Amino acid sequence: MLETIDLSKSLTKEEYVRDLTRYQLQLRALAYELYVQKRPLLMVYEGWDAGGKGGNIKRITEKMDPRGYEVFPIAAPQGEDRTHHYLWRFWRRLKPPDEKQVLIFDRSWYGRVMVERLEGFCTEEEWKRAYREINEFERQLVDFGSILAKFWIHIGKDEQLRRFEGRQETPYKAWKLTEEDWRNREKWDQYQEAINDMLLKTSTLTAPWTIVEGNCKWYARVKALKTLVEVLTRELNYVPPDPIAKPKKKQDEGTEDKKKKGKNKIKKTGKEKGKKGGKKGKDRKKKGKK
């Protein structure tokens, strides 16, 4: 599946700025509508290391009311989380829409069928069973009234290497790169096989995956925003105003008003002439009889 994704898609800077502004403002309006309708939105972000998940989430939340959303960065389970079923730590993070309308998971329960599968943190029986468990979990969320949006950010192997080297050479980004990232990169083919299985077995009518072409970060950010706007517009039955749409010019409106007035004036004048003509005719007839 991933082999067929066109990673050459991109945007110009002008297109990026225009579309980013449009969808961010529309998303802000839709986030308020979530609050009004008391509907929770759950967003799941998965993708390759250095795929741009953090930057994407930043643009999603940039113009939203910070009181209405929360981002959960998910790492390996620690402490009490390790003593429960792997879905427990996600269940307990869910919040009512009165408190938070938007919950964003930067990595999620899908670690069970990717990292845990390949690193041997669970048995084969456990990760194979997880596909059904995850589909049931997501179905329960949607049946409750939640809106679920899942994004896989896909980049090429060469692009990942370029970004790794860029992080390594940039002091304020170096902390993002770890030995584990390089180790995972060596298992690229194995991970790709696991990801293909995940996408095929957990992209359902209830909770479909959106694959985001991520080699161009600008394109990836805009696609995720646009997808969210479309999903929320449909689910909430609310169309947000387009802030980029050009309003009608006042001059054009004035011209239209003049045309309408002109038509009314012509019609009125014609009737008045007819009436005046009719009176003169009657007066002449009366004079002739006399």
PDB file of N, CA, C and O in Angstrom, residues 220-257:
ATOM      1  N   ALA A 220       1.674  18.433   3.718  1.00  0.00           N
ATOM      2  CA  ALA A 220       1.164  17.553   4.769  1.00  0.00           C
ATOM      3  C   ALA A 220       0.309  18.331   5.768  1.00  0.00           C
ATOM      4  O   ALA A 220      -0.760  17.866   6.181  1.00  0.00           O
ATOM      5  N   ARG A 221       0.760  19.516   6.151  1.00  0.00           N
ATOM      6  CA  ARG A 221       0.008  20.309   7.137  1.00  0.00           C
ATOM      7  C   ARG A 221      -1.343  20.742   6.576  1.00  0.00           C
ATOM      8  O   ARG A 221      -2.367  20.662   7.265  1.00  0.00           O
ATOM      9  N   VAL A 222      -1.330  21.189   5.337  1.00  0.00           N
ATOM     10  CA  VAL A 222      -2.577  21.657   4.720  1.00  0.00           C
ATOM     11  C   VAL A 222      -3.545  20.495   4.510  1.00  0.00           C
ATOM     12  O   VAL A 222      -4.758  20.624   4.740  1.00  0.00           O
ATOM     13  N   LYS A 223      -3.032  19.338   4.094  1.00  0.00           N
ATOM     14  CA  LYS A 223      -3.925  18.192   3.864  1.00  0.00           C
ATOM     15  C   LYS A 223      -4.601  17.744   5.156  1.00  0.00           C
ATOM     16  O   LYS A 223      -5.799  17.434   5.167  1.00  0.00           O
ATOM     17  N   ALA A 224      -3.855  17.709   6.248  1.00  0.00           N
ATOM     18  CA  ALA A 224      -4.444  17.303   7.529  1.00  0.00           C
ATOM     19  C   ALA A 224      -5.515  18.295   7.969  1.00  0.00           C
ATOM     20  O   ALA A 224      -6.602  17.901   8.410  1.00  0.00           O
ATOM     21  N   LEU A 225      -5.233  19.576   7.841  1.00  0.00           N
ATOM     22  CA  LEU A 225      -6.202  20.613   8.199  1.00  0.00           C
ATOM     23  C   LEU A 225      -7.456  20.522   7.335  1.00  0.00           C
ATOM     24  O   LEU A 225      -8.584  20.564   7.840  1.00  0.00           O
ATOM     25  N   LYS A 226      -7.254  20.378   6.044  1.00  0.00           N
ATOM     26  CA  LYS A 226      -8.391  20.293   5.125  1.00  0.00           C
ATOM     27  C   LYS A 226      -9.257  19.071   5.430  1.00  0.00           C
ATOM     28  O   LYS A 226     -10.497  19.158   5.431  1.00  0.00           O
ATOM     29  N   THR A 227      -8.616  17.944   5.702  1.00  0.00           N
ATOM     30  CA  THR A 227      -9.351  16.723   6.035  1.00  0.00           C
ATOM     31  C   THR A 227     -10.186  16.916   7.290  1.00  0.00           C
ATOM     32  O   THR A 227     -11.354  16.517   7.353  1.00  0.00           O
ATOM     33  N   LEU A 228      -9.589  17.544   8.313  1.00  0.00           N
ATOM     34  CA  LEU A 228     -10.322  17.794   9.554  1.00  0.00           C
ATOM     35  C   LEU A 228     -11.536  18.689   9.329  1.00  0.00           C
ATOM     36  O   LEU A 228     -12.619  18.427   9.853  1.00  0.00           O
ATOM     37  N   VAL A 229     -11.341  19.742   8.543  1.00  0.00           N
ATOM     38  CA  VAL A 229     -12.444  20.665   8.252  1.00  0.00           C
ATOM     39  C   VAL A 229     -13.581  19.922   7.548  1.00  0.00           C
ATOM     40  O   VAL A 229     -14.760  20.093   7.881  1.00  0.00           O
ATOM     41  N   GLU A 230     -13.240  19.077   6.593  1.00  0.00           N
ATOM     42  CA  GLU A 230     -14.265  18.326   5.857  1.00  0.00           C
ATOM     43  C   GLU A 230     -14.994  17.340   6.760  1.00  0.00           C
ATOM     44  O   GLU A 230     -16.224  17.224   6.708  1.00  0.00           O
ATOM     45  N   VAL A 231     -14.250  16.633   7.605  1.00  0.00           N
ATOM     46  CA  VAL A 231     -14.859  15.648   8.510  1.00  0.00           C
ATOM     47  C   VAL A 231     -15.794  16.336   9.507  1.00  0.00           C
ATOM     48  O   VAL A 231     -16.942  15.908   9.718  1.00  0.00           O
ATOM     49  N   LEU A 232     -15.334  17.420  10.117  1.00  0.00           N
ATOM     50  CA  LEU A 232     -16.143  18.114  11.117  1.00  0.00           C
ATOM     51  C   LEU A 232     -17.359  18.790  10.489  1.00  0.00           C
ATOM     52  O   LEU A 232     -18.442  18.813  11.088  1.00  0.00           O
ATOM     53  N   THR A 233     -17.180  19.337   9.290  1.00  0.00           N
ATOM     54  CA  THR A 233     -18.305  19.962   8.586  1.00  0.00           C
ATOM     55  C   THR A 233     -19.417  18.939   8.369  1.00  0.00           C
ATOM     56  O   THR A 233     -20.608  19.239   8.573  1.00  0.00           O
ATOM     57  N   ARG A 234     -19.035  17.740   7.976  1.00  0.00           N
ATOM     58  CA  ARG A 234     -20.021  16.679   7.736  1.00  0.00           C
ATOM     59  C   ARG A 234     -20.638  16.177   9.038  1.00  0.00           C
ATOM     60  O   ARG A 234     -21.862  16.049   9.142  1.00  0.00           O
ATOM     61  N   GLU A 235     -19.814  15.913  10.040  1.00  0.00           N
ATOM     62  CA  GLU A 235     -20.313  15.339  11.286  1.00  0.00           C
ATOM     63  C   GLU A 235     -21.169  16.322  12.089  1.00  0.00           C
ATOM     64  O   GLU A 235     -22.138  15.925  12.735  1.00  0.00           O
ATOM     65  N   LEU A 236     -20.806  17.582  12.057  1.00  0.00           N
ATOM     66  CA  LEU A 236     -21.532  18.594  12.842  1.00  0.00           C
ATOM     67  C   LEU A 236     -22.668  19.243  12.054  1.00  0.00           C
ATOM     68  O   LEU A 236     -23.452  20.015  12.611  1.00  0.00           O
ATOM     69  N   ASN A 237     -22.705  18.941  10.744  1.00  0.00           N
ATOM     70  CA  ASN A 237     -23.717  19.556   9.879  1.00  0.00           C
ATOM     71  C   ASN A 237     -23.656  21.079   9.980  1.00  0.00           C
ATOM     72  O   ASN A 237     -24.670  21.770  10.116  1.00  0.00           O
ATOM     73  N   TYR A 238     -22.432  21.579   9.926  1.00  0.00           N
ATOM     74  CA  TYR A 238     -22.196  23.021  10.067  1.00  0.00           C
ATOM     75  C   TYR A 238     -21.101  23.427   9.083  1.00  0.00           C
ATOM     76  O   TYR A 238     -20.015  22.853   9.099  1.00  0.00           O
ATOM     77  N   VAL A 239     -21.406  24.408   8.240  1.00  0.00           N
ATOM     78  CA  VAL A 239     -20.431  24.883   7.250  1.00  0.00           C
ATOM     79  C   VAL A 239     -19.796  26.166   7.760  1.00  0.00           C
ATOM     80  O   VAL A 239     -20.480  27.189   7.886  1.00  0.00           O
ATOM     81  N   PRO A 240     -18.495  26.147   8.080  1.00  0.00           N
ATOM     82  CA  PRO A 240     -17.846  27.362   8.586  1.00  0.00           C
ATOM     83  C   PRO A 240     -17.647  28.376   7.468  1.00  0.00           C
ATOM     84  O   PRO A 240     -17.491  27.998   6.302  1.00  0.00           O
ATOM     85  N   PRO A 241     -17.669  29.662   7.782  1.00  0.00           N
ATOM     86  CA  PRO A 241     -17.432  30.671   6.745  1.00  0.00           C
ATOM     87  C   PRO A 241     -16.020  30.575   6.184  1.00  0.00           C
ATOM     88  O   PRO A 241     -15.091  30.205   6.901  1.00  0.00           O
ATOM     89  N   ASP A 242     -15.888  30.897   4.904  1.00  0.00           N
ATOM     90  CA  ASP A 242     -14.577  30.883   4.257  1.00  0.00           C
ATOM     91  C   ASP A 242     -13.944  32.265   4.406  1.00  0.00           C
ATOM     92  O   ASP A 242     -14.401  33.226   3.792  1.00  0.00           O
ATOM     93  N   PRO A 243     -12.882  32.396   5.217  1.00  0.00           N
ATOM     94  CA  PRO A 243     -12.293  33.715   5.458  1.00  0.00           C
ATOM     95  C   PRO A 243     -11.527  34.275   4.264  1.00  0.00           C
ATOM     96  O   PRO A 243     -11.220  35.463   4.225  1.00  0.00           O
ATOM     97  N   ILE A 244     -11.224  33.416   3.296  1.00  0.00           N
ATOM     98  CA  ILE A 244     -10.446  33.861   2.138  1.00  0.00           C
ATOM     99  C   ILE A 244     -11.355  34.259   0.970  1.00  0.00           C
ATOM    100  O   ILE A 244     -10.929  34.909   0.023  1.00  0.00           O
ATOM    101  N   ALA A 245     -12.622  33.882   1.033  1.00  0.00           N
ATOM    102  CA  ALA A 245     -13.548  34.198  -0.056  1.00  0.00           C
ATOM    103  C   ALA A 245     -13.653  35.706  -0.222  1.00  0.00           C
ATOM    104  O   ALA A 245     -13.759  36.450   0.752  1.00  0.00           O
ATOM    105  N   LYS A 246     -13.629  36.156  -1.467  1.00  0.00           N
ATOM    106  CA  LYS A 246     -13.680  37.584  -1.748  1.00  0.00           C
ATOM    107  C   LYS A 246     -15.107  38.105  -1.601  1.00  0.00           C
ATOM    108  O   LYS A 246     -16.021  37.606  -2.252  1.00  0.00           O
ATOM    109  N   PRO A 247     -15.315  39.120  -0.754  1.00  0.00           N
ATOM    110  CA  PRO A 247     -16.655  39.684  -0.610  1.00  0.00           C
ATOM    111  C   PRO A 247     -17.013  40.533  -1.827  1.00  0.00           C
ATOM    112  O   PRO A 247     -16.136  40.985  -2.563  1.00  0.00           O
ATOM    113  N   LYS A 248     -18.302  40.752  -2.036  1.00  0.00           N
ATOM    114  CA  LYS A 248     -18.731  41.587  -3.154  1.00  0.00           C
ATOM    115  C   LYS A 248     -18.282  43.027  -2.935  1.00  0.00           C
ATOM    116  O   LYS A 248     -18.380  43.560  -1.837  1.00  0.00           O
ATOM    117  N   LYS A 249     -17.783  43.639  -3.973  1.00  0.00           N
ATOM    118  CA  LYS A 249     -17.342  45.017  -3.867  1.00  0.00           C
ATOM    119  C   LYS A 249     -18.538  45.949  -3.721  1.00  0.00           C
ATOM    120  O   LYS A 249     -19.587  45.724  -4.303  1.00  0.00           O
ATOM    121  N   LYS A 250     -18.358  47.013  -2.939  1.00  0.00           N
ATOM    122  CA  LYS A 250     -19.442  47.970  -2.724  1.00  0.00           C
ATOM    123  C   LYS A 250     -19.847  48.650  -4.018  1.00  0.00           C
ATOM    124  O   LYS A 250     -21.000  48.980  -4.235  1.00  0.00           O
ATOM    125  N   GLN A 251     -18.885  48.890  -4.894  1.00  0.00           N
ATOM    126  CA  GLN A 251     -19.178  49.540  -6.169  1.00  0.00           C
ATOM    127  C   GLN A 251     -20.126  48.683  -7.002  1.00  0.00           C
ATOM    128  O   GLN A 251     -21.088  49.171  -7.580  1.00  0.00           O
ATOM    129  N   ASP A 252     -19.841  47.344  -7.004  1.00  0.00           N
ATOM    130  CA  ASP A 252     -20.702  46.433  -7.758  1.00  0.00           C
ATOM    131  C   ASP A 252     -22.106  46.412  -7.188  1.00  0.00           C
ATOM    132  O   ASP A 252     -23.098  46.428  -7.905  1.00  0.00           O
ATOM    133  N   GLU A 253     -22.190  46.427  -5.820  1.00  0.00           N
ATOM    134  CA  GLU A 253     -23.495  46.426  -5.181  1.00  0.00           C
ATOM    135  C   GLU A 253     -24.248  47.707  -5.511  1.00  0.00           C
ATOM    136  O   GLU A 253     -25.447  47.702  -5.758  1.00  0.00           O
ATOM    137  N   GLY A 254     -23.506  48.826  -5.506  1.00  0.00           N
ATOM    138  CA  GLY A 254     -24.120  50.118  -5.843  1.00  0.00           C
ATOM    139  C   GLY A 254     -24.633  50.133  -7.261  1.00  0.00           C
ATOM    140  O   GLY A 254     -25.722  50.649  -7.540  1.00  0.00           O
ATOM    141  N   THR A 255     -23.870  49.572  -8.193  1.00  0.00           N
ATOM    142  CA  THR A 255     -24.280  49.523  -9.601  1.00  0.00           C
ATOM    143  C   THR A 255     -25.538  48.700  -9.771  1.00  0.00           C
ATOM    144  O   THR A 255     -26.460  49.067 -10.493  1.00  0.00           O
ATOM    145  N   GLU A 256     -25.593  47.544  -9.040  1.00  0.00           N
ATOM    146  CA  GLU A 256     -26.779  46.692  -9.117  1.00  0.00           C
ATOM    147  C   GLU A 256     -28.008  47.409  -8.587  1.00  0.00           C
ATOM    148  O   GLU A 256     -29.093  47.327  -9.158  1.00  0.00           O
ATOM    149  N   ASP A 257     -27.838  48.145  -7.474  1.00  0.00           N
ATOM    150  CA  ASP A 257     -28.955  48.895  -6.901  1.00  0.00           C
ATOM    151  C   ASP A 257     -29.460  49.952  -7.869  1.00  0.00           C
ATOM    152  O   ASP A 257     -30.668  50.158  -8.023  1.00  0.00           O
TER     153      ASP A 257
END
